[in-house]
PDB file of C-alpha atoms in Angstrom:
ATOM      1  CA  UNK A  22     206.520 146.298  -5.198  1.00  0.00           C
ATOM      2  CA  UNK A  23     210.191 145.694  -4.527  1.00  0.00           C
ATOM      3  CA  UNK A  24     210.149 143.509  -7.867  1.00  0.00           C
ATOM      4  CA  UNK A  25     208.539 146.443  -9.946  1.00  0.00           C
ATOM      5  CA  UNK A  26     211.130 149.476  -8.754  1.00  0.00           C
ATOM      6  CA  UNK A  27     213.835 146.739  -9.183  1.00  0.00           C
ATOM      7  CA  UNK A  28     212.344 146.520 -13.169  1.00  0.00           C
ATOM      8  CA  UNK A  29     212.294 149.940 -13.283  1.00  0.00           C
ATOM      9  CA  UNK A  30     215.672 150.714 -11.945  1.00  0.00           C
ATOM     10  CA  UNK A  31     216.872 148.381 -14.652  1.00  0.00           C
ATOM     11  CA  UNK A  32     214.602 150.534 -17.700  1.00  0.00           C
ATOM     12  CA  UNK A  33     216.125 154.091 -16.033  1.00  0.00           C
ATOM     13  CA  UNK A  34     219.532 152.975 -16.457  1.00  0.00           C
ATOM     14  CA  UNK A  35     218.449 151.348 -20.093  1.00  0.00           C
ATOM     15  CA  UNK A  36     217.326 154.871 -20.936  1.00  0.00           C
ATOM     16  CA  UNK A  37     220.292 156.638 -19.287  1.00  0.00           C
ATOM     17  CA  UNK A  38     222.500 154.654 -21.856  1.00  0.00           C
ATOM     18  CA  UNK A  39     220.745 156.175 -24.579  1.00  0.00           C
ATOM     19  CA  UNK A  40     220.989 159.174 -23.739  1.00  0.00           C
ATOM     20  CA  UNK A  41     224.675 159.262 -22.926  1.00  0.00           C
ATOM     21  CA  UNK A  42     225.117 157.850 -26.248  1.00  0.00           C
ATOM     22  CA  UNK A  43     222.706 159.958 -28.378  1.00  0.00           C
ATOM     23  CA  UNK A  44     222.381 163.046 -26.128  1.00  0.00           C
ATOM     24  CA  UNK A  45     224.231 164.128 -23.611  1.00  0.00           C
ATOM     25  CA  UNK A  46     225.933 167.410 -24.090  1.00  0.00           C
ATOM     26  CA  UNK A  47     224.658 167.684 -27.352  1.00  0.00           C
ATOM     27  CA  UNK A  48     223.120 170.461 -29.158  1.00  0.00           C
ATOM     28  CA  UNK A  49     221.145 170.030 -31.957  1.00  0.00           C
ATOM     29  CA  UNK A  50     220.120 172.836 -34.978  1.00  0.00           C
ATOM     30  CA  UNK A  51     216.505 172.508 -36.309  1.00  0.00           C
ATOM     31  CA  UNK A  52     215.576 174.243 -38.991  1.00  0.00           C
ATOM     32  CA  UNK A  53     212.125 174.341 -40.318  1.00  0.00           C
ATOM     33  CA  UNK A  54     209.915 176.275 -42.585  1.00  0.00           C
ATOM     34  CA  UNK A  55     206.942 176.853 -43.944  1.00  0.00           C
ATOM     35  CA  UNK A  56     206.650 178.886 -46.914  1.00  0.00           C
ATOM     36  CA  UNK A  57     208.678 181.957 -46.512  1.00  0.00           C
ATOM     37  CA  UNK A  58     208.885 181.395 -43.325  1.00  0.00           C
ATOM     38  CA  UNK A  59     211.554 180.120 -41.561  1.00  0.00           C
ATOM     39  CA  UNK A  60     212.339 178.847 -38.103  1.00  0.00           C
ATOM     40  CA  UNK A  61     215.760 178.097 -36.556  1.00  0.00           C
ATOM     41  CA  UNK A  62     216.039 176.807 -32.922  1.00  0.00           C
ATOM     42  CA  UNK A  63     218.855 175.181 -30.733  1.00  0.00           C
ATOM     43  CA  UNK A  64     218.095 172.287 -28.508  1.00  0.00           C
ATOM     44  CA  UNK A  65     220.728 172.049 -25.851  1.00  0.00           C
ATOM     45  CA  UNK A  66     220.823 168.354 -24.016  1.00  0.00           C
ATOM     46  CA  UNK A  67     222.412 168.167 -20.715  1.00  0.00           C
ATOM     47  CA  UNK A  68     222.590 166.200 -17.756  1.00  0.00           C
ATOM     48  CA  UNK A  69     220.169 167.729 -15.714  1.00  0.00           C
ATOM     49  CA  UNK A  70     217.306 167.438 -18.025  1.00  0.00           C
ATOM     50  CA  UNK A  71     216.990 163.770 -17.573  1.00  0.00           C
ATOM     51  CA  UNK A  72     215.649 163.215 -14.622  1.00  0.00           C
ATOM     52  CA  UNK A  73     212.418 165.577 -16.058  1.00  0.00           C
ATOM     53  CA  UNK A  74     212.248 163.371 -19.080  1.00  0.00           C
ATOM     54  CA  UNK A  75     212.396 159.987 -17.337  1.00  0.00           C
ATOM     55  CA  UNK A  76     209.383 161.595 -15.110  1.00  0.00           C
ATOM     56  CA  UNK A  77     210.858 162.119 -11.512  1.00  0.00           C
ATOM     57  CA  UNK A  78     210.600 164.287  -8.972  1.00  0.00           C
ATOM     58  CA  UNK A  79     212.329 164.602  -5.776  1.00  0.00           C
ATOM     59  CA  UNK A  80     216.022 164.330  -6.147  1.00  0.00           C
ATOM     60  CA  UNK A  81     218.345 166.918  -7.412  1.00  0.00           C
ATOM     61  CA  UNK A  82     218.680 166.362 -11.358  1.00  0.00           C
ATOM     62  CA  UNK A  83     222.229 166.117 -11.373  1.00  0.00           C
ATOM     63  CA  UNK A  84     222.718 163.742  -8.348  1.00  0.00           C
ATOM     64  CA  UNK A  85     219.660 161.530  -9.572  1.00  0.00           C
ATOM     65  CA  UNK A  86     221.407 161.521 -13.124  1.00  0.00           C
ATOM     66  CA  UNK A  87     225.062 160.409 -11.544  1.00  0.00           C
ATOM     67  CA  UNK A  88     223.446 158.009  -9.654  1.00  0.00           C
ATOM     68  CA  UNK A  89     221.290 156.290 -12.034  1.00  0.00           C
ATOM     69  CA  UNK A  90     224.730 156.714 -14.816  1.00  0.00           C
ATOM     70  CA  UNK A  91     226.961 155.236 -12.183  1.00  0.00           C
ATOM     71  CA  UNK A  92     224.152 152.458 -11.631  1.00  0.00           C
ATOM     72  CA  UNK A  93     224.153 152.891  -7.597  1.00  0.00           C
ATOM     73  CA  UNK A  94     220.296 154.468  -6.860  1.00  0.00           C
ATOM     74  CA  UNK A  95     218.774 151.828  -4.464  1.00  0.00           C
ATOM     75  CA  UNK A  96     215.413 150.977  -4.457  1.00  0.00           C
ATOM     76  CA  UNK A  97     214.774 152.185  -1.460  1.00  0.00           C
ATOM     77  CA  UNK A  98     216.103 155.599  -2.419  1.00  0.00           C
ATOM     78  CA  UNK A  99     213.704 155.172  -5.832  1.00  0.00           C
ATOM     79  CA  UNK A 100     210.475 154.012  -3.993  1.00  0.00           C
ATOM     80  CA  UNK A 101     210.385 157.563  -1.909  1.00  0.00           C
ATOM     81  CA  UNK A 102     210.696 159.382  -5.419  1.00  0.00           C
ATOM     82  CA  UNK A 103     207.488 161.152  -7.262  1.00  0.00           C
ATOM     83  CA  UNK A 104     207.110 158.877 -10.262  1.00  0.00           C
ATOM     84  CA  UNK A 105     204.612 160.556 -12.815  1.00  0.00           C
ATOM     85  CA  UNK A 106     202.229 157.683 -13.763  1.00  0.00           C
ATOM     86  CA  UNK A 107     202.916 157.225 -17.407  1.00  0.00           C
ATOM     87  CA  UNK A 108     207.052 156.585 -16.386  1.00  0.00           C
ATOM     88  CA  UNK A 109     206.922 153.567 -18.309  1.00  0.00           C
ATOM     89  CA  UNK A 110     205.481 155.398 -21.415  1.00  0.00           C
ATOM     90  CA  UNK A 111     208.106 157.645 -21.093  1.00  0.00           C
ATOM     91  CA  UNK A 112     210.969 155.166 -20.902  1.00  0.00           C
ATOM     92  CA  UNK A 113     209.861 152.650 -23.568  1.00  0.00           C
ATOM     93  CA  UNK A 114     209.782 156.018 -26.046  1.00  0.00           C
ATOM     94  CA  UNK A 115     213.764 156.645 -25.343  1.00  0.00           C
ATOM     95  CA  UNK A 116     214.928 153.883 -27.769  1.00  0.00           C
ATOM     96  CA  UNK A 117     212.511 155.894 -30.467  1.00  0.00           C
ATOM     97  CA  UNK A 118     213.925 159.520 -30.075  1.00  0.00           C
ATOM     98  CA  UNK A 119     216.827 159.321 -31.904  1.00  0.00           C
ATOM     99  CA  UNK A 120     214.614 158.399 -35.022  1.00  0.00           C
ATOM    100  CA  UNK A 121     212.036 160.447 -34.482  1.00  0.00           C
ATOM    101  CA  UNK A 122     214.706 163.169 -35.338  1.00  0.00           C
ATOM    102  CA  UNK A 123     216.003 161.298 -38.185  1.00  0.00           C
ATOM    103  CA  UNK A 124     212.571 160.351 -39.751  1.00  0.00           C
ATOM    104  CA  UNK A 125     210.791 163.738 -41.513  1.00  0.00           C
ATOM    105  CA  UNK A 126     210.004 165.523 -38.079  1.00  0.00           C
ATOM    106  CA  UNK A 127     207.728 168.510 -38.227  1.00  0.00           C
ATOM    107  CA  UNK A 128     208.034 171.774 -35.599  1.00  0.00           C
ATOM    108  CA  UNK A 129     204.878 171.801 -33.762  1.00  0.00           C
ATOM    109  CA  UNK A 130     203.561 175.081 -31.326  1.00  0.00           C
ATOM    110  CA  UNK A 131     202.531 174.034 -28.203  1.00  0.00           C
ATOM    111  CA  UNK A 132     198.690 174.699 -27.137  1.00  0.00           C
ATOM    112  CA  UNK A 133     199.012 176.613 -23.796  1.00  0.00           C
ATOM    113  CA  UNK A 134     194.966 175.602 -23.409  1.00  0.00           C
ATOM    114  CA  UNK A 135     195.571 171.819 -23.570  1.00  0.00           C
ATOM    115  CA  UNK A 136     197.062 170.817 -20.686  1.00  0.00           C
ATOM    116  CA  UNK A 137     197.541 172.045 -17.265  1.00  0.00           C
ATOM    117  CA  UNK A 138     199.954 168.839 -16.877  1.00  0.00           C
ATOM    118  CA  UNK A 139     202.969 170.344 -18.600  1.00  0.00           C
ATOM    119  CA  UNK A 140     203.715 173.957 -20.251  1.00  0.00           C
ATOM    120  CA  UNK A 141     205.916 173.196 -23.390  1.00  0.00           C
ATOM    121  CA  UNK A 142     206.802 176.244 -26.303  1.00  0.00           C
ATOM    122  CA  UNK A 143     207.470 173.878 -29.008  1.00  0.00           C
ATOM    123  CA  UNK A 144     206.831 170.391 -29.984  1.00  0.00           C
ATOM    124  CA  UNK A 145     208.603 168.146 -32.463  1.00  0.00           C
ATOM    125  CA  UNK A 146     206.763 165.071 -34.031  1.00  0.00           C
ATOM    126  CA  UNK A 147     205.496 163.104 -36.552  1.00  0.00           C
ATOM    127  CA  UNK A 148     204.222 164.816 -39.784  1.00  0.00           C
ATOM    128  CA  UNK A 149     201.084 163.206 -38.485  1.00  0.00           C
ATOM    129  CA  UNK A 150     199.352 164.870 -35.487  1.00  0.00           C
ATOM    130  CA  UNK A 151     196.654 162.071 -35.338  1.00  0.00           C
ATOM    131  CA  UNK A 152     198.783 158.919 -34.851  1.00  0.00           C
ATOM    132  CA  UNK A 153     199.717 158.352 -31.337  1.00  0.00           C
ATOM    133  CA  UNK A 154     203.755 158.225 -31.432  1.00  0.00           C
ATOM    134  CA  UNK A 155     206.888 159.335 -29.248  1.00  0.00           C
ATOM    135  CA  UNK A 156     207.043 162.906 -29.592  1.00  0.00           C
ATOM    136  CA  UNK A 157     209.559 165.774 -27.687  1.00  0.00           C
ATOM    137  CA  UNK A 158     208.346 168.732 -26.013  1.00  0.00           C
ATOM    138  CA  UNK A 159     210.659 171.577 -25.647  1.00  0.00           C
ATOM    139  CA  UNK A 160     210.901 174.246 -23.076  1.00  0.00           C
ATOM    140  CA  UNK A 161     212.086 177.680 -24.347  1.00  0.00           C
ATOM    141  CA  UNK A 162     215.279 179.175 -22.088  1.00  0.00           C
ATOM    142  CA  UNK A 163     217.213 182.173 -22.366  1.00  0.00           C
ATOM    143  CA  UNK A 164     219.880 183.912 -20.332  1.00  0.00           C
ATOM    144  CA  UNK A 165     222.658 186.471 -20.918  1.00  0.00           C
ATOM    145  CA  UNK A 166     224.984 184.769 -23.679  1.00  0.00           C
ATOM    146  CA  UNK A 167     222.284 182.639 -25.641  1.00  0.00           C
ATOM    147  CA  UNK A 168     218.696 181.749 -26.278  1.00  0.00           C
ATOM    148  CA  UNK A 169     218.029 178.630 -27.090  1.00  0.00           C
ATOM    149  CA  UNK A 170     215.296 175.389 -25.875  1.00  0.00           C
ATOM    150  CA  UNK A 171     215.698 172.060 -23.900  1.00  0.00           C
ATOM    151  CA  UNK A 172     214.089 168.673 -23.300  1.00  0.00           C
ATOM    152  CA  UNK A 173     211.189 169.140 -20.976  1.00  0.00           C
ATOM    153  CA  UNK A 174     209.235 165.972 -22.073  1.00  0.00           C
ATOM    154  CA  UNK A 175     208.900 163.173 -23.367  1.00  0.00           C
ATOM    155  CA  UNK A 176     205.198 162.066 -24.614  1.00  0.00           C
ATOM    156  CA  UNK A 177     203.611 158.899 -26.075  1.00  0.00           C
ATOM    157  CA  UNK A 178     200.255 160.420 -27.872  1.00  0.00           C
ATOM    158  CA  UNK A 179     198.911 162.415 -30.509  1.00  0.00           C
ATOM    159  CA  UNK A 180     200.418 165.617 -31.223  1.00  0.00           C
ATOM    160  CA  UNK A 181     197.149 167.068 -31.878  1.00  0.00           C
ATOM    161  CA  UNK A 182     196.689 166.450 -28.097  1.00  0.00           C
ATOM    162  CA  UNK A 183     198.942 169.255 -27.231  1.00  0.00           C
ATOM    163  CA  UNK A 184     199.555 171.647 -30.539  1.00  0.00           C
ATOM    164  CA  UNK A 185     198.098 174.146 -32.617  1.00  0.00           C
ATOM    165  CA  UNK A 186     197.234 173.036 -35.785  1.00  0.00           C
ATOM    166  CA  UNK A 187     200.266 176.172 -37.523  1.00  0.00           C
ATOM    167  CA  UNK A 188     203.758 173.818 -37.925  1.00  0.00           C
ATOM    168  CA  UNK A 189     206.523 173.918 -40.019  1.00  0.00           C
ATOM    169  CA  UNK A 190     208.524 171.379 -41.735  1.00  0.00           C
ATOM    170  CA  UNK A 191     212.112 170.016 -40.426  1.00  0.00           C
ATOM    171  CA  UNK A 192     214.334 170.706 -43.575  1.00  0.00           C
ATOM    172  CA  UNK A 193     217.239 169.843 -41.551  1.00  0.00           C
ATOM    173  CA  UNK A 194     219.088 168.999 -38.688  1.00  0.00           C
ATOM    174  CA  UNK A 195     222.680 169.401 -37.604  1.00  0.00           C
ATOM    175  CA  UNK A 196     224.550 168.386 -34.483  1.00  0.00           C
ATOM    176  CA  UNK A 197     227.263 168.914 -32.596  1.00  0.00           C
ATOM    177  CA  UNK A 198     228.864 168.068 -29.161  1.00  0.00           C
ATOM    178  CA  UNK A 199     228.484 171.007 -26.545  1.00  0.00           C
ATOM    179  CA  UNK A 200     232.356 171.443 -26.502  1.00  0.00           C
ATOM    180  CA  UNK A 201     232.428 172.094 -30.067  1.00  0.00           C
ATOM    181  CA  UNK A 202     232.160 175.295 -31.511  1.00  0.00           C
ATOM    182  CA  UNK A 203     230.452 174.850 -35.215  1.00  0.00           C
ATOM    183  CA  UNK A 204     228.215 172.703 -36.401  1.00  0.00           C
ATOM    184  CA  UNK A 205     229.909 169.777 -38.686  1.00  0.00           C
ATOM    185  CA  UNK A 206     227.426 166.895 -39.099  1.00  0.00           C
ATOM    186  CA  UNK A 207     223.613 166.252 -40.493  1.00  0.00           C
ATOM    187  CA  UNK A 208     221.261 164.625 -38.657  1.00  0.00           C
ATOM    188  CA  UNK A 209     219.017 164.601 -40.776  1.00  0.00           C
ATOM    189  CA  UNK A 210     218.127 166.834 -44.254  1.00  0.00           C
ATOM    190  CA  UNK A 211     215.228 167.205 -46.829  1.00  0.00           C
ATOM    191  CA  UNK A 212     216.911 166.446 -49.718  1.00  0.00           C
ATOM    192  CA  UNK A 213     214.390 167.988 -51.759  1.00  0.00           C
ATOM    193  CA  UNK A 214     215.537 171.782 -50.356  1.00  0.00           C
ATOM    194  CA  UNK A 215     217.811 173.912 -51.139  1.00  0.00           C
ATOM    195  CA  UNK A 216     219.617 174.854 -47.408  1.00  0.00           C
ATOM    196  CA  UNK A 217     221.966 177.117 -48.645  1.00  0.00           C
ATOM    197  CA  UNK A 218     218.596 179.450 -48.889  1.00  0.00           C
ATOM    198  CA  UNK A 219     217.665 178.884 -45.178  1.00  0.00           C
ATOM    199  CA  UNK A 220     220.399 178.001 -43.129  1.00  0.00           C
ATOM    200  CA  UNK A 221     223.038 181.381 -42.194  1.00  0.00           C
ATOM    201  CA  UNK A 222     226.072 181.343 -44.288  1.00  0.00           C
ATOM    202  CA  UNK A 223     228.473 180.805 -41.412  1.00  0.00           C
ATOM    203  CA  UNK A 224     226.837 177.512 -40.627  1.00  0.00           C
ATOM    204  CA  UNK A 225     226.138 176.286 -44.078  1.00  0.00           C
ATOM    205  CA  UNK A 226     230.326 176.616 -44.667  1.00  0.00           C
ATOM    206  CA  UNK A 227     230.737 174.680 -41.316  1.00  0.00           C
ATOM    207  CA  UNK A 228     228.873 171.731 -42.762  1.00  0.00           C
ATOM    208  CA  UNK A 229     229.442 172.330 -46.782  1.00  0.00           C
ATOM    209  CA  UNK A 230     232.163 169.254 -46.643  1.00  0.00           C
ATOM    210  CA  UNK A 231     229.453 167.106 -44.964  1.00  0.00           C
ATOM    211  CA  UNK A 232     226.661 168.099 -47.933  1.00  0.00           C
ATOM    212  CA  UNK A 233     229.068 167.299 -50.513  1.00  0.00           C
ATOM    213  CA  UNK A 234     229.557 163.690 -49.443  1.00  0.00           C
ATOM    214  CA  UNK A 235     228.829 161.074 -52.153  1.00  0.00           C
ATOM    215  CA  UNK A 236     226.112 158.957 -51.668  1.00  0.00           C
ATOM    216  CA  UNK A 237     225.344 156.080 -54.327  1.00  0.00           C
ATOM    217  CA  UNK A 238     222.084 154.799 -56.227  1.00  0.00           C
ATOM    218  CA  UNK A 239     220.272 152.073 -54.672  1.00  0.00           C
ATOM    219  CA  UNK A 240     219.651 150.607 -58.174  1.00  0.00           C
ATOM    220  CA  UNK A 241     222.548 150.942 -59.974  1.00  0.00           C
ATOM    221  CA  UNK A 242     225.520 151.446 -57.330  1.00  0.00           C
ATOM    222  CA  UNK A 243     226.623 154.232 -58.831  1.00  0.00           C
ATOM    223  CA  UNK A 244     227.584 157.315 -56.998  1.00  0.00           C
ATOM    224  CA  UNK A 245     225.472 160.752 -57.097  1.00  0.00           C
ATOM    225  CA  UNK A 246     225.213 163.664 -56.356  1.00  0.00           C
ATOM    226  CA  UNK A 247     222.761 164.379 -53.942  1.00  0.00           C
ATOM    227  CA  UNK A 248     222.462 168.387 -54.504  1.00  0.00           C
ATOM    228  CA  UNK A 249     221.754 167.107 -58.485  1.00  0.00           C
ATOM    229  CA  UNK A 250     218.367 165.569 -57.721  1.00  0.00           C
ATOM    230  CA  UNK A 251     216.525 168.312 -56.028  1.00  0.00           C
ATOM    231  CA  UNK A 252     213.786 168.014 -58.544  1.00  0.00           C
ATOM    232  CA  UNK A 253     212.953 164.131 -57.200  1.00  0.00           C
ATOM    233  CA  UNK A 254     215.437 161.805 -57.179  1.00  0.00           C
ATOM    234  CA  UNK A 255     215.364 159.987 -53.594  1.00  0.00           C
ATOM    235  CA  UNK A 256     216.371 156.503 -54.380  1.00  0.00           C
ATOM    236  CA  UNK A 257     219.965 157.106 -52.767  1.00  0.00           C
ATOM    237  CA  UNK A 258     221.807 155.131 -49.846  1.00  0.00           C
ATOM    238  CA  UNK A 259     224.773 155.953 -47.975  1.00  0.00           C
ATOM    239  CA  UNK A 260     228.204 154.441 -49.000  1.00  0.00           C
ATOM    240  CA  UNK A 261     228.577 152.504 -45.180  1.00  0.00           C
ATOM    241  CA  UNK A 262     224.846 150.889 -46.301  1.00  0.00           C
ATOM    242  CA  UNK A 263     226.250 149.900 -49.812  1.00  0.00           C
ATOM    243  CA  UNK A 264     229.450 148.133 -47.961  1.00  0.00           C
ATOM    244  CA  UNK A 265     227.075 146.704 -45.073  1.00  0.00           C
ATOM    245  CA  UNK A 266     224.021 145.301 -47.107  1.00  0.00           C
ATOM    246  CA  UNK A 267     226.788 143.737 -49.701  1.00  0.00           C
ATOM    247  CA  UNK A 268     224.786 145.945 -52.782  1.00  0.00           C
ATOM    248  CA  UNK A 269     226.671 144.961 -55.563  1.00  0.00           C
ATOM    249  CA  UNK A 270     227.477 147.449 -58.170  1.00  0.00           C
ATOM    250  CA  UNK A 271     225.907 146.692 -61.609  1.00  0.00           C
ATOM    251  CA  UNK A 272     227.856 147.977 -64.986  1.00  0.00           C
ATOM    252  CA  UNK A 273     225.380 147.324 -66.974  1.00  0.00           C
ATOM    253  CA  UNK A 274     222.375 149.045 -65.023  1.00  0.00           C
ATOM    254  CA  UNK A 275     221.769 152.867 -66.254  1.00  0.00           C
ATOM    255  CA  UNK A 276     218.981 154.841 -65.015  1.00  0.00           C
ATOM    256  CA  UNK A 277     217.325 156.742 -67.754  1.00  0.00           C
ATOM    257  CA  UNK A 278     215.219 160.083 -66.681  1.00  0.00           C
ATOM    258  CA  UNK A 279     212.965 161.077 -68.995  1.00  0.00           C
ATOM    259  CA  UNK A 280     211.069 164.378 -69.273  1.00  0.00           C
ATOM    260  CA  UNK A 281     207.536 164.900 -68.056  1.00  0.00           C
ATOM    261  CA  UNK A 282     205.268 166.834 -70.571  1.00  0.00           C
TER     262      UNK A 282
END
């Protein structure tokens, strides 16, 4: 037993390092629609949310997250804790989160019939309910000065375990650190959609210098315009993947685009 909580001691702080690095006191934008319709939410990331998403119980969130971050929770201390029974699940997804927001996410509702286990508002995960993937359940929270949703769990299963079949596509998401007052870099975008028709002016100016990056051609090295190629062009890579997979650019390559009757 002591060998196990000494392995999972060792897989808390593993996911604790992640989430310093790719979450902590961060608030992410998601924007999704479907059709007309259009959906804009604010996921705020802080330390006390954690603990919840590791799958503890029995500590207060903010000591258990300082003492897991400062690497000092004994095992002794960790064997009297509720551990929810798929922990390990839970922690092996961690490493997968940051992707699963970069990779075509979809906005899921939450089935309030389906579980008794957890209540969730909204869900975001694969474009494919029926595969059994990491997926983020989000709790909706509002006070005085803001409305907006947090981590409240962290599943490996089907979405269609736990959501209504109505979603929306992610056409984007934007980031920022808590301290910061606008939103200034992408996450992630569809780069077949227009955002200046779905995301409020005062944001889309706050990340405007980001859109207009250039990215370059995968096939010929040549830079492009990314707002150009609405109508299908994909095969784009960023300039830092150019310079680190050594893709030489090619003079002689053009890309011809021909009409389709």
């Amino acid at each position: 037993m002591k060998e196990n909580m000494e392995l999972l001691i060792k897989k808390l702080n593993k996911a604790c390092l992640i989430y310093k690095k790719d979450f902590l006191n961060k608030d992410f934008l998601v924007i999704a629609r479907k059709r007309k319709n259009t959906e804009i939410i604010e996921i705020n990331f802080r330390k006390e949310h954690f603990m919840h998403l590791v799958g503890i119980k029995g500590m207060k969130a903010n000591d258990f997250f300082e003492k897991i971050s400062l690497n000092i929770l004994s095992v002794n201390e960790l064997n009297k804790l509720k551990k929810n029974p798929y922990i390990n699940q839970k922690l092996n997804s961690f490493p997968k989160l940051r992707r699963l927001f970069e990779e075509e996410p979809y906005l899921y509702n939450f089935h309030p019939h389906s579980t008794t286990k957890v209540e969730l508002d909204k869900v975001i995960a694969n474009i494919n309910r029926e595969i059994k993937k990491e997926l983020v359940g989000l709790k909706f929270l509002k006070t005085l000065s803001k409305k907006s949703y947090i981590p409240a769990s962290i599943e490996d299963r089907k979405a269609s375990e736990i959501t209504t079949e109505e979603r929306k596509r992610i056409i984007c998401i934007l980031e920022k650190k808590s301290s910061e007052k606008d939103y200034s870099k992408i996450l992630f975008r569809n780069l077949e959609e227009n955002l200046s028709l779905y995301i409020p002016k005062e944001i889309f100016i706050s990340i405007k210098k980001e859109l207009e990056k250039v990215n370059y051609n995968c096939l010929t090295g040549e830079p492009i315009k990314i707002q150009n190629h609405s109508s299908g062009e994909n095969r784009w890579i960023g300039k830092k993947d150019v310079e680190r997979f050594e893709i030489q650019k090619r003079s002689n390559v053009k890309e011809e685009i021909g009409e389709i009757a």
